[in-house]
mmCIF file of C-alpha atoms and ligand atoms in Angstrom:
data_model
loop_
_atom_site.group_PDB
_atom_site.id
_atom_site.type_symbol
_atom_site.label_atom_id
_atom_site.label_comp_id
_atom_site.label_asym_id
_atom_site.label_seq_id
_atom_site.Cartn_x
_atom_site.Cartn_y
_atom_site.Cartn_z
ATOM 1 C CA MET A 1356 22.630 -17.285 13.516
ATOM 2 C CA ARG A 1357 26.203 -16.800 14.670
ATOM 3 C CA LEU A 1358 28.544 -16.680 11.725
ATOM 4 C CA LEU A 1359 32.113 -15.824 10.852
ATOM 5 C CA ILE A 1360 33.518 -14.774 7.506
ATOM 6 C CA MET A 1361 37.220 -15.362 6.972
ATOM 7 C CA GLY A 1362 39.729 -15.026 4.183
ATOM 8 C CA PRO A 1363 42.857 -13.086 3.294
ATOM 9 C CA PRO A 1364 42.875 -9.275 3.122
ATOM 10 C CA GLY A 1365 41.160 -8.277 -0.102
ATOM 11 C CA ALA A 1366 39.106 -11.454 -0.454
ATOM 12 C CA GLY A 1367 35.891 -9.433 -0.400
ATOM 13 C CA LYS A 1368 34.775 -10.264 3.124
ATOM 14 C CA GLY A 1369 33.229 -6.879 3.836
ATOM 15 C CA THR A 1370 31.210 -6.869 0.623
ATOM 16 C CA GLN A 1371 29.824 -10.367 1.163
ATOM 17 C CA ALA A 1372 29.344 -9.831 4.910
ATOM 18 C CA LYS A 1373 26.737 -7.149 4.220
ATOM 19 C CA PHE A 1374 24.662 -9.418 1.969
ATOM 20 C CA ILE A 1375 24.807 -12.374 4.344
ATOM 21 C CA ALA A 1376 23.926 -10.282 7.384
ATOM 22 C CA GLU A 1377 21.012 -8.663 5.584
ATOM 23 C CA HIS A 1378 19.687 -12.056 4.521
ATOM 24 C CA PHE A 1379 19.675 -13.362 8.085
ATOM 25 C CA GLY A 1380 18.627 -10.071 9.712
ATOM 26 C CA ILE A 1381 21.718 -9.875 11.898
ATOM 27 C CA PRO A 1382 24.380 -7.169 12.224
ATOM 28 C CA ALA A 1383 27.624 -7.520 10.256
ATOM 29 C CA ILE A 1384 30.334 -6.596 12.712
ATOM 30 C CA SER A 1385 33.648 -5.662 11.109
ATOM 31 C CA THR A 1386 36.529 -5.076 13.502
ATOM 32 C CA GLY A 1387 38.398 -3.212 10.744
ATOM 33 C CA ASP A 1388 35.421 -0.847 10.272
ATOM 34 C CA ILE A 1389 35.091 -0.257 14.022
ATOM 35 C CA PHE A 1390 38.795 0.499 14.295
ATOM 36 C CA ARG A 1391 38.632 2.856 11.306
ATOM 37 C CA ALA A 1392 35.618 4.673 12.787
ATOM 38 C CA ASN A 1393 37.557 5.135 16.028
ATOM 39 C CA VAL A 1394 40.596 6.375 14.145
ATOM 40 C CA SER A 1395 38.580 8.976 12.260
ATOM 41 C CA GLN A 1396 36.862 10.125 15.458
ATOM 42 C CA GLY A 1397 40.208 10.319 17.240
ATOM 43 C CA THR A 1398 39.072 8.224 20.223
ATOM 44 C CA PRO A 1399 41.741 6.750 22.570
ATOM 45 C CA LEU A 1400 41.025 3.324 21.019
ATOM 46 C CA GLY A 1401 41.549 4.803 17.563
ATOM 47 C CA VAL A 1402 44.812 6.470 18.551
ATOM 48 C CA GLU A 1403 46.118 3.165 19.886
ATOM 49 C CA ALA A 1404 44.867 1.058 16.947
ATOM 50 C CA LYS A 1405 46.198 3.398 14.243
ATOM 51 C CA ARG A 1406 49.836 2.671 15.044
ATOM 52 C CA TYR A 1407 49.328 -1.013 14.293
ATOM 53 C CA MET A 1408 46.944 -0.649 11.379
ATOM 54 C CA ASP A 1409 49.176 1.722 9.458
ATOM 55 C CA ALA A 1410 51.994 -0.818 9.705
ATOM 56 C CA GLY A 1411 49.816 -3.759 8.652
ATOM 57 C CA GLU A 1412 50.178 -5.375 12.098
ATOM 58 C CA TYR A 1413 47.388 -6.696 14.289
ATOM 59 C CA VAL A 1414 46.049 -4.554 17.088
ATOM 60 C CA PRO A 1415 46.862 -6.297 20.428
ATOM 61 C CA ASP A 1416 44.397 -9.064 21.330
ATOM 62 C CA GLU A 1417 43.426 -7.494 24.620
ATOM 63 C CA VAL A 1418 42.258 -4.307 22.933
ATOM 64 C CA THR A 1419 40.446 -6.138 20.128
ATOM 65 C CA ASN A 1420 38.797 -8.682 22.428
ATOM 66 C CA ARG A 1421 37.393 -5.991 24.692
ATOM 67 C CA MET A 1422 36.009 -4.106 21.726
ATOM 68 C CA VAL A 1423 34.267 -7.179 20.265
ATOM 69 C CA ARG A 1424 32.895 -8.202 23.647
ATOM 70 C CA ASN A 1425 31.281 -4.777 24.046
ATOM 71 C CA ARG A 1426 29.901 -4.817 20.535
ATOM 72 C CA ILE A 1427 28.236 -8.218 20.709
ATOM 73 C CA ASP A 1428 26.704 -7.307 24.045
ATOM 74 C CA GLU A 1429 24.605 -4.686 22.260
ATOM 75 C CA PRO A 1430 20.895 -5.440 21.839
ATOM 76 C CA ASP A 1431 20.984 -5.772 18.039
ATOM 77 C CA ALA A 1432 23.357 -8.730 18.340
ATOM 78 C CA GLU A 1433 21.203 -10.610 20.805
ATOM 79 C CA HIS A 1434 19.803 -12.981 18.169
ATOM 80 C CA GLY A 1435 23.014 -13.397 16.251
ATOM 81 C CA PHE A 1436 25.767 -11.682 14.335
ATOM 82 C CA LEU A 1437 28.237 -12.098 11.541
ATOM 83 C CA LEU A 1438 31.813 -11.316 12.477
ATOM 84 C CA ASP A 1439 34.114 -10.022 9.752
ATOM 85 C CA GLY A 1440 37.782 -9.756 10.697
ATOM 86 C CA TYR A 1441 37.488 -11.506 14.040
ATOM 87 C CA PRO A 1442 38.893 -13.832 15.307
ATOM 88 C CA ARG A 1443 42.302 -13.390 13.708
ATOM 89 C CA THR A 1444 44.498 -15.106 16.306
ATOM 90 C CA LEU A 1445 44.213 -18.307 18.332
ATOM 91 C CA SER A 1446 43.784 -16.287 21.486
ATOM 92 C CA GLN A 1447 40.847 -14.471 19.866
ATOM 93 C CA VAL A 1448 39.289 -17.847 18.998
ATOM 94 C CA GLU A 1449 39.342 -18.793 22.678
ATOM 95 C CA GLU A 1450 37.907 -15.449 23.708
ATOM 96 C CA LEU A 1451 35.109 -15.738 21.184
ATOM 97 C CA ASP A 1452 34.328 -19.283 22.337
ATOM 98 C CA GLY A 1453 33.926 -17.914 25.844
ATOM 99 C CA MET A 1454 31.744 -15.005 24.721
ATOM 100 C CA ILE A 1455 29.391 -17.253 22.752
ATOM 101 C CA ARG A 1456 29.272 -19.948 25.426
ATOM 102 C CA HIS A 1457 28.322 -17.259 27.911
ATOM 103 C CA THR A 1458 25.188 -16.469 25.871
ATOM 104 C CA GLY A 1459 24.207 -20.159 25.781
ATOM 105 C CA HIS A 1460 24.493 -20.335 21.989
ATOM 106 C CA GLN A 1461 26.985 -21.753 19.565
ATOM 107 C CA LEU A 1462 28.754 -20.825 16.386
ATOM 108 C CA ASP A 1463 26.739 -22.009 13.366
ATOM 109 C CA ALA A 1464 29.125 -21.688 10.454
ATOM 110 C CA VAL A 1465 32.374 -20.207 9.188
ATOM 111 C CA VAL A 1466 32.452 -18.938 5.605
ATOM 112 C CA VAL A 1467 35.978 -18.979 4.192
ATOM 113 C CA LEU A 1468 36.535 -17.019 0.995
ATOM 114 C CA THR A 1469 39.394 -18.345 -1.093
ATOM 115 C CA VAL A 1470 41.186 -16.168 -3.660
ATOM 116 C CA ASP A 1471 44.458 -16.142 -5.491
ATOM 117 C CA GLN A 1472 47.313 -13.940 -4.167
ATOM 118 C CA ASP A 1473 47.901 -11.964 -7.378
ATOM 119 C CA GLU A 1474 44.226 -11.188 -7.746
ATOM 120 C CA ILE A 1475 44.204 -9.907 -4.170
ATOM 121 C CA VAL A 1476 47.071 -7.460 -4.591
ATOM 122 C CA GLN A 1477 45.314 -6.055 -7.658
ATOM 123 C CA ARG A 1478 42.046 -5.622 -5.792
ATOM 124 C CA LEU A 1479 43.703 -3.935 -2.854
ATOM 125 C CA LEU A 1480 45.716 -1.537 -4.990
ATOM 126 C CA GLN A 1481 42.514 -0.625 -6.765
ATOM 127 C CA ARG A 1482 40.749 -0.060 -3.441
ATOM 128 C CA ALA A 1483 43.647 2.195 -2.437
ATOM 129 C CA GLN A 1484 42.727 4.457 -5.339
ATOM 130 C CA THR A 1485 38.970 4.497 -4.815
ATOM 131 C CA GLU A 1486 38.722 4.460 -1.018
ATOM 132 C CA GLY A 1487 42.077 5.906 -0.072
ATOM 133 C CA ARG A 1488 42.612 3.608 2.893
ATOM 134 C CA ALA A 1489 45.864 4.413 4.715
ATOM 135 C CA ASP A 1490 46.816 0.735 4.923
ATOM 136 C CA ASP A 1491 46.398 -0.017 1.217
ATOM 137 C CA THR A 1492 49.953 0.765 0.077
ATOM 138 C CA GLU A 1493 51.840 -2.049 -1.612
ATOM 139 C CA GLU A 1494 54.284 -2.508 1.267
ATOM 140 C CA VAL A 1495 51.574 -2.604 3.916
ATOM 141 C CA ILE A 1496 49.407 -4.905 1.780
ATOM 142 C CA ARG A 1497 52.304 -7.345 1.610
ATOM 143 C CA ARG A 1498 52.818 -7.202 5.362
ATOM 144 C CA ARG A 1499 49.106 -7.756 5.993
ATOM 145 C CA GLN A 1500 49.217 -10.849 3.818
ATOM 146 C CA GLU A 1501 52.219 -12.227 5.699
ATOM 147 C CA VAL A 1502 50.568 -11.619 9.033
ATOM 148 C CA TYR A 1503 47.414 -13.310 7.726
ATOM 149 C CA VAL A 1504 49.303 -16.414 6.609
ATOM 150 C CA GLU A 1505 51.234 -16.642 9.882
ATOM 151 C CA GLN A 1506 48.520 -15.847 12.378
ATOM 152 C CA THR A 1507 45.073 -16.220 10.854
ATOM 153 C CA GLN A 1508 45.231 -18.950 8.207
ATOM 154 C CA PRO A 1509 45.852 -21.627 10.881
ATOM 155 C CA LEU A 1510 42.472 -20.801 12.444
ATOM 156 C CA ILE A 1511 40.697 -22.245 9.422
ATOM 157 C CA GLU A 1512 42.022 -25.666 10.408
ATOM 158 C CA VAL A 1513 40.686 -25.207 13.930
ATOM 159 C CA TYR A 1514 37.197 -24.491 12.615
ATOM 160 C CA LYS A 1515 37.480 -27.290 10.030
ATOM 161 C CA GLN A 1516 38.048 -29.723 12.844
ATOM 162 C CA ARG A 1517 34.822 -28.495 14.363
ATOM 163 C CA GLY A 1518 33.043 -29.166 11.067
ATOM 164 C CA LEU A 1519 31.993 -25.528 10.651
ATOM 165 C CA VAL A 1520 33.859 -24.448 7.535
ATOM 166 C CA HIS A 1521 32.264 -23.702 4.154
ATOM 167 C CA GLU A 1522 35.003 -22.909 1.662
ATOM 168 C CA ILE A 1523 33.738 -20.613 -1.078
ATOM 169 C CA ASP A 1524 35.540 -19.601 -4.250
ATOM 170 C CA GLY A 1525 35.817 -15.808 -3.944
ATOM 171 C CA LEU A 1526 36.698 -15.232 -7.606
ATOM 172 C CA GLY A 1527 34.095 -13.936 -10.017
ATOM 173 C CA GLU A 1528 31.296 -11.398 -9.939
ATOM 174 C CA VAL A 1529 30.130 -10.198 -6.530
ATOM 175 C CA ASP A 1530 26.629 -11.667 -6.914
ATOM 176 C CA GLU A 1531 28.024 -14.970 -8.160
ATOM 177 C CA VAL A 1532 30.057 -15.258 -4.961
ATOM 178 C CA THR A 1533 27.013 -14.285 -2.884
ATOM 179 C CA LYS A 1534 24.998 -17.057 -4.563
ATOM 180 C CA ARG A 1535 27.678 -19.615 -3.748
ATOM 181 C CA ILE A 1536 27.640 -18.535 -0.114
ATOM 182 C CA PHE A 1537 23.847 -18.739 0.161
ATOM 183 C CA THR A 1538 23.799 -22.157 -1.446
ATOM 184 C CA ALA A 1539 26.352 -23.350 1.086
ATOM 185 C CA LEU A 1540 24.673 -21.722 4.092
ATOM 186 C CA ASP A 1541 21.105 -22.738 3.416
ATOM 187 C CA VAL A 1542 22.022 -26.225 4.502
ATOM 188 C CA VAL A 1543 23.019 -24.880 7.906
ATOM 189 C CA PRO A 1544 20.225 -25.317 10.461
ATOM 190 C CA GLU A 1545 19.105 -22.230 12.416
ATOM 191 C CA SER A 1546 20.012 -22.375 16.110
HETATM 192 P P1 ADP B 1033 41.568 -6.303 5.626
HETATM 193 O O1 ADP B 1033 40.869 -5.495 4.588
HETATM 194 O O2 ADP B 1033 43.050 -6.307 5.449
HETATM 195 O O3 ADP B 1033 41.002 -7.666 5.824
HETATM 196 P P2 ADP B 1033 40.335 -5.052 7.962
HETATM 197 O O4 ADP B 1033 39.647 -3.886 7.395
HETATM 198 O O5 ADP B 1033 39.498 -6.198 8.411
HETATM 199 O O6 ADP B 1033 41.483 -5.544 6.986
HETATM 200 O O7 ADP B 1033 41.250 -4.587 9.201
HETATM 201 C C1 ADP B 1033 42.196 -3.541 9.051
HETATM 202 C C2 ADP B 1033 43.214 -3.567 10.196
HETATM 203 O O8 ADP B 1033 42.524 -3.497 11.478
HETATM 204 C C3 ADP B 1033 44.053 -4.840 10.297
HETATM 205 O O9 ADP B 1033 45.155 -4.837 9.424
HETATM 206 C C4 ADP B 1033 44.462 -4.775 11.780
HETATM 207 O O10 ADP B 1033 45.481 -3.855 12.030
HETATM 208 C C5 ADP B 1033 43.206 -4.271 12.458
HETATM 209 N N1 ADP B 1033 42.339 -5.409 12.885
HETATM 210 C C6 ADP B 1033 41.114 -5.720 12.387
HETATM 211 N N2 ADP B 1033 40.624 -6.818 12.989
HETATM 212 C C7 ADP B 1033 41.557 -7.219 13.889
HETATM 213 C C8 ADP B 1033 41.651 -8.300 14.807
HETATM 214 N N3 ADP B 1033 40.673 -9.214 14.929
HETATM 215 N N4 ADP B 1033 42.762 -8.395 15.577
HETATM 216 C C9 ADP B 1033 43.738 -7.498 15.469
HETATM 217 N N5 ADP B 1033 43.738 -6.472 14.615
HETATM 218 C C10 ADP B 1033 42.663 -6.318 13.824
#
């Protein structure tokens, strides 16, 4: 299974990604989590990424692509993976196509979580209080949403044209949303 989960910041991708990945026995790979781990360990990648993350901007494609390429080359991703937070730009879509083609497999499905803007800001401000993420201030949240609409939302159309998209209503209880995703994905054949 090779899956993507997409949706605006705060849509609940990370939460759902864990359940989906567990169900299929594949790793959930979150670029945001990998960047944050590098930032807290003070690695050169973290130092570079932090400047962009704190401003709500995307880390340059070259840096992100290299990181994802290395991660999906690891043995645990050999039989599949769920990517959360990647691809986020058209150039990343092309890179990912190349990476997957190289393994002789294909992308199976793209889960798109849809949520309303106001709900999202509320969720993110709440997360700011509980998790204390540096990029969860109101100004940065707004910038992340703009960047998402400009750069990432158009990718959904690309994947729709490939017939891969399952749009899922992201509003409601966490397990309700998970159920909707499973119902949608169970019709996807294993590759
Ligand atoms: P969110 O909760 O807003 O969806 P993530 O936790 O997925 O955010 O990512 C946090 C930050 O990490 C992003 O705002 C961005 O700076 C950086 N980042 C994550 N994934 C990518 C990517 N695919 N391309 C560029 N930057 C990324």
